[in-house]
Amino acid sequence: MRPHLSMNNEYIPSEREDLLSAETDGVGGDRKSELSDPEALYQQLLELVDRACQHLPGSPQRNYYLTRLIRDIERSGKLWKENKPYYEDALHKTWIYLSRNLCEATTAKQPYDPTKSRITTWLNVYLQQRLKDEPRAKQKARQNTIAQPLLSLDERDNLDLTENLPATPDLTSYMEEILEWIETDPTGELKSNQALLTLWCIM
């Protein structure tokens, strides 16, 4: 029995292909025991990667195996978990990254290479980076919120801040009064004050 497409363009695997199902693997093994065996799990995921990449991007066949791959990765328990409110958003971006870069490099520098890392490791690196993006974005937004009113005020009114500074008072008259005060002090106590003495010498 050969694989075919249904009337709604949904991919229906052949009986042989469908052996790689939720209950059995490609050789009829027990899927539950396989998910508990890291090596068997890895081989299962690799087989799904291989089957997905045998078909054209966007084809029902590739989408079918990508869906199976995502489901098995989620069931494996090997995906990075964090109790963060934006985790689901980061996970969604990770699945998009998987679909775009598993077989061909669309948004990444190179596609997934099974000789360099396990697929769960590859995805976890990306997922952890996306989890870091949200705090960075919030911090940047806070900085922009603080800086923006100042920039808007400066741009809108084209203010020269020095124009709003109070004029420097004329200290000459004050110094003359202090000098006279020191010289006419009958007790001489003002001349013993070091700060006033210094001011007197300057004058």
CSV table of C-alpha atoms in Angstrom, one decimal:
chain,number,residue,atom,x,y,z
A,1,MET,CA,0.0,0.0,0.0
A,2,ARG,CA,1.5,3.3,-1.1
A,3,PRO,CA,1.2,6.6,0.8
A,4,HIS,CA,-1.3,9.0,-0.6
A,5,LEU,CA,-3.0,12.3,0.0
A,6,SER,CA,-6.6,12.6,1.2
A,7,MET,CA,-9.1,14.9,-0.4
A,8,ASN,CA,-8.1,17.7,1.9
A,9,ASN,CA,-4.4,17.3,1.0
A,10,GLU,CA,-3.7,15.5,4.3
A,11,TYR,CA,-0.8,13.0,4.1
A,12,ILE,CA,-1.8,9.4,4.9
A,13,PRO,CA,1.2,7.1,5.5
A,14,SER,CA,1.4,3.6,4.1
A,15,GLU,CA,1.0,0.7,6.4
A,16,ARG,CA,4.7,0.2,6.5
A,17,GLU,CA,5.4,3.8,7.3
A,18,ASP,CA,2.6,3.8,9.9
A,19,LEU,CA,4.5,1.3,11.9
A,20,LEU,CA,6.4,4.3,13.3
A,21,SER,CA,3.4,5.2,15.3
A,22,ALA,CA,2.4,6.3,18.8
A,23,GLU,CA,2.4,2.7,20.0
A,24,THR,CA,5.3,1.1,18.0
A,25,ASP,CA,8.6,2.1,16.5
A,26,GLY,CA,9.9,1.4,13.0
A,27,VAL,CA,10.5,-2.3,13.8
A,28,GLY,CA,7.4,-2.9,15.9
A,29,GLY,CA,9.0,-2.2,19.3
A,30,ASP,CA,7.3,-0.9,22.4
A,31,ARG,CA,7.2,3.0,22.2
A,32,LYS,CA,6.8,3.4,26.0
A,33,SER,CA,9.9,1.4,26.8
A,34,GLU,CA,11.7,3.2,24.0
A,35,LEU,CA,11.0,6.7,25.4
A,36,SER,CA,12.7,5.6,28.7
A,37,ASP,CA,15.8,4.4,26.8
A,38,PRO,CA,17.9,7.5,25.8
A,39,GLU,CA,19.7,5.7,22.9
A,40,ALA,CA,16.6,4.2,21.5
A,41,LEU,CA,14.8,7.5,21.8
A,42,TYR,CA,17.6,9.3,20.0
A,43,GLN,CA,17.5,6.7,17.1
A,44,GLN,CA,13.8,7.1,16.9
A,45,LEU,CA,14.1,10.9,16.6
A,46,LEU,CA,16.8,10.5,14.0
A,47,GLU,CA,14.6,8.3,11.9
A,48,LEU,CA,11.8,10.9,12.0
A,49,VAL,CA,14.4,13.6,11.0
A,50,ASP,CA,15.5,11.4,8.1
A,51,ARG,CA,12.0,10.7,6.9
A,52,ALA,CA,11.0,14.4,7.2
A,53,CYS,CA,14.0,15.5,5.1
A,54,GLN,CA,13.2,13.1,2.3
A,55,HIS,CA,10.2,15.3,1.4
A,56,LEU,CA,10.0,18.8,0.1
A,57,PRO,CA,9.6,21.8,2.4
A,58,GLY,CA,6.0,22.6,3.1
A,59,SER,CA,4.7,19.3,1.6
A,60,PRO,CA,2.1,17.3,3.6
A,61,GLN,CA,4.6,14.5,3.9
A,62,ARG,CA,7.2,16.6,5.6
A,63,ASN,CA,4.6,18.3,7.8
A,64,TYR,CA,3.4,14.9,8.9
A,65,TYR,CA,6.8,13.8,10.1
A,66,LEU,CA,7.6,17.2,11.6
A,67,THR,CA,4.4,16.8,13.7
A,68,ARG,CA,5.5,13.3,14.8
A,69,LEU,CA,9.0,14.6,15.6
A,70,ILE,CA,7.7,17.5,17.7
A,71,ARG,CA,5.3,15.2,19.5
A,72,ASP,CA,8.0,12.7,20.4
A,73,ILE,CA,10.4,15.4,21.5
A,74,GLU,CA,7.7,16.7,23.9
A,75,ARG,CA,7.0,13.3,25.2
A,76,SER,CA,10.7,12.5,25.7
A,77,GLY,CA,11.1,14.8,28.7
A,78,LYS,CA,14.5,16.0,27.2
A,79,LEU,CA,13.3,19.5,26.4
A,80,TRP,CA,14.4,22.4,28.6
A,81,LYS,CA,11.7,23.5,31.0
A,82,GLU,CA,11.4,26.8,32.9
A,83,ASN,CA,8.5,28.1,35.0
A,84,LYS,CA,8.4,31.4,33.2
A,85,PRO,CA,5.2,33.2,31.9
A,86,TYR,CA,6.8,33.6,28.5
A,87,TYR,CA,8.0,30.0,28.2
A,88,GLU,CA,5.2,28.9,25.8
A,89,ASP,CA,6.1,31.8,23.5
A,90,ALA,CA,9.7,30.8,23.5
A,91,LEU,CA,8.8,27.1,22.9
A,92,HIS,CA,6.5,28.2,19.9
A,93,LYS,CA,9.5,30.0,18.4
A,94,THR,CA,11.6,26.9,18.9
A,95,TRP,CA,9.2,24.8,16.9
A,96,ILE,CA,9.2,27.3,14.1
A,97,TYR,CA,13.0,27.2,14.2
A,98,LEU,CA,12.9,23.4,14.0
A,99,SER,CA,10.6,23.4,11.0
A,100,ARG,CA,12.7,26.0,9.1
A,101,ASN,CA,16.1,24.7,9.8
A,102,LEU,CA,15.9,21.0,10.3
A,103,CYS,CA,16.7,20.0,6.7
A,104,GLU,CA,17.6,23.3,5.1
A,105,ALA,CA,19.1,26.4,6.7
A,106,THR,CA,16.4,29.1,6.3
A,107,THR,CA,16.9,31.3,9.3
A,108,ALA,CA,20.0,29.7,10.8
A,109,LYS,CA,23.6,29.6,9.4
A,110,GLN,CA,23.3,25.9,8.8
A,111,PRO,CA,20.7,23.1,9.2
A,112,TYR,CA,20.6,20.6,12.0
A,113,ASP,CA,23.7,18.4,11.9
A,114,PRO,CA,23.1,15.1,13.8
A,115,THR,CA,26.9,14.4,13.8
A,116,LYS,CA,27.5,17.5,16.0
A,117,SER,CA,24.7,17.2,18.6
A,118,ARG,CA,21.5,15.4,19.5
A,119,ILE,CA,18.4,17.2,18.2
A,120,THR,CA,17.2,17.9,21.8
A,121,THR,CA,20.5,19.5,22.6
A,122,TRP,CA,20.3,21.6,19.4
A,123,LEU,CA,16.8,22.7,20.3
A,124,ASN,CA,17.6,23.4,23.9
A,125,VAL,CA,20.3,25.8,23.0
A,126,TYR,CA,17.9,27.8,20.9
A,127,LEU,CA,15.1,27.6,23.4
A,128,GLN,CA,17.3,28.9,26.2
A,129,GLN,CA,18.4,31.9,24.1
A,130,ARG,CA,14.8,32.8,23.4
A,131,LEU,CA,14.0,32.6,27.1
A,132,LYS,CA,16.8,35.2,27.6
A,133,ASP,CA,15.3,37.5,25.0
A,134,GLU,CA,12.2,38.4,27.0
A,135,PRO,CA,14.0,39.9,30.0
A,136,ARG,CA,16.4,41.8,27.6
A,137,ALA,CA,13.4,43.2,25.7
A,138,LYS,CA,11.7,44.3,28.9
A,139,GLN,CA,14.9,46.0,30.2
A,140,LYS,CA,15.3,47.8,26.8
A,141,ALA,CA,11.7,48.9,26.9
A,142,ARG,CA,12.1,50.3,30.4
A,143,GLN,CA,15.2,52.2,29.3
A,144,ASN,CA,13.4,53.6,26.3
A,145,THR,CA,10.5,54.6,28.5
A,146,ILE,CA,12.7,56.5,30.8
A,147,ALA,CA,14.7,58.2,28.0
A,148,GLN,CA,11.9,58.9,25.6
A,149,PRO,CA,10.1,61.8,27.5
A,150,LEU,CA,13.4,63.6,27.8
A,151,LEU,CA,14.1,63.2,24.1
A,152,SER,CA,10.6,64.2,23.2
A,153,LEU,CA,10.8,67.3,25.3
A,154,ASP,CA,14.1,68.3,23.8
A,155,GLU,CA,13.0,67.6,20.3
A,156,ARG,CA,9.6,69.2,20.6
A,157,ASP,CA,10.6,72.4,22.3
A,158,ASN,CA,14.2,72.5,21.1
A,159,LEU,CA,15.1,73.8,24.5
A,160,ASP,CA,18.5,75.2,25.4
A,161,LEU,CA,18.7,74.1,29.0
A,162,THR,CA,21.3,76.8,29.9
A,163,GLU,CA,18.6,79.4,29.2
A,164,ASN,CA,16.6,78.2,32.1
A,165,LEU,CA,19.4,78.3,34.6
A,166,PRO,CA,19.3,81.2,37.1
A,167,ALA,CA,21.8,84.0,36.5
A,168,THR,CA,25.0,83.8,38.5
A,169,PRO,CA,24.6,86.4,41.3
A,170,ASP,CA,27.1,89.2,41.6
A,171,LEU,CA,29.2,88.2,44.6
A,172,THR,CA,31.4,91.4,44.7
A,173,SER,CA,29.1,93.3,47.0
A,174,TYR,CA,28.8,90.3,49.4
A,175,MET,CA,32.6,89.9,49.5
A,176,GLU,CA,33.1,93.6,50.2
A,177,GLU,CA,30.6,93.3,53.1
A,178,ILE,CA,32.4,90.2,54.5
A,179,LEU,CA,35.8,91.9,54.2
A,180,GLU,CA,34.5,95.0,56.1
A,181,TRP,CA,32.9,92.7,58.7
A,182,ILE,CA,36.2,91.0,59.3
A,183,GLU,CA,38.3,94.2,59.5
A,184,THR,CA,35.9,95.9,61.9
A,185,ASP,CA,35.4,93.0,64.2
A,186,PRO,CA,36.3,94.4,67.6
A,187,THR,CA,36.9,91.0,69.2
A,188,GLY,CA,39.2,89.7,66.4
A,189,GLU,CA,37.4,86.3,66.4
A,190,LEU,CA,36.5,86.5,62.8
A,191,LYS,CA,40.2,86.8,61.8
A,192,SER,CA,40.8,83.6,63.7
A,193,ASN,CA,38.3,81.7,61.4
A,194,GLN,CA,40.4,80.0,58.8
A,195,ALA,CA,37.8,80.1,56.1
A,196,LEU,CA,37.1,83.8,56.5
A,197,LEU,CA,40.8,84.5,56.8
A,198,THR,CA,41.4,82.8,53.4
A,199,LEU,CA,38.6,84.8,51.8
A,200,TRP,CA,40.1,88.0,53.3
A,201,CYS,CA,43.5,87.3,51.9
A,202,ILE,CA,42.0,86.7,48.4
A,203,MET,CA,40.2,90.0,48.6
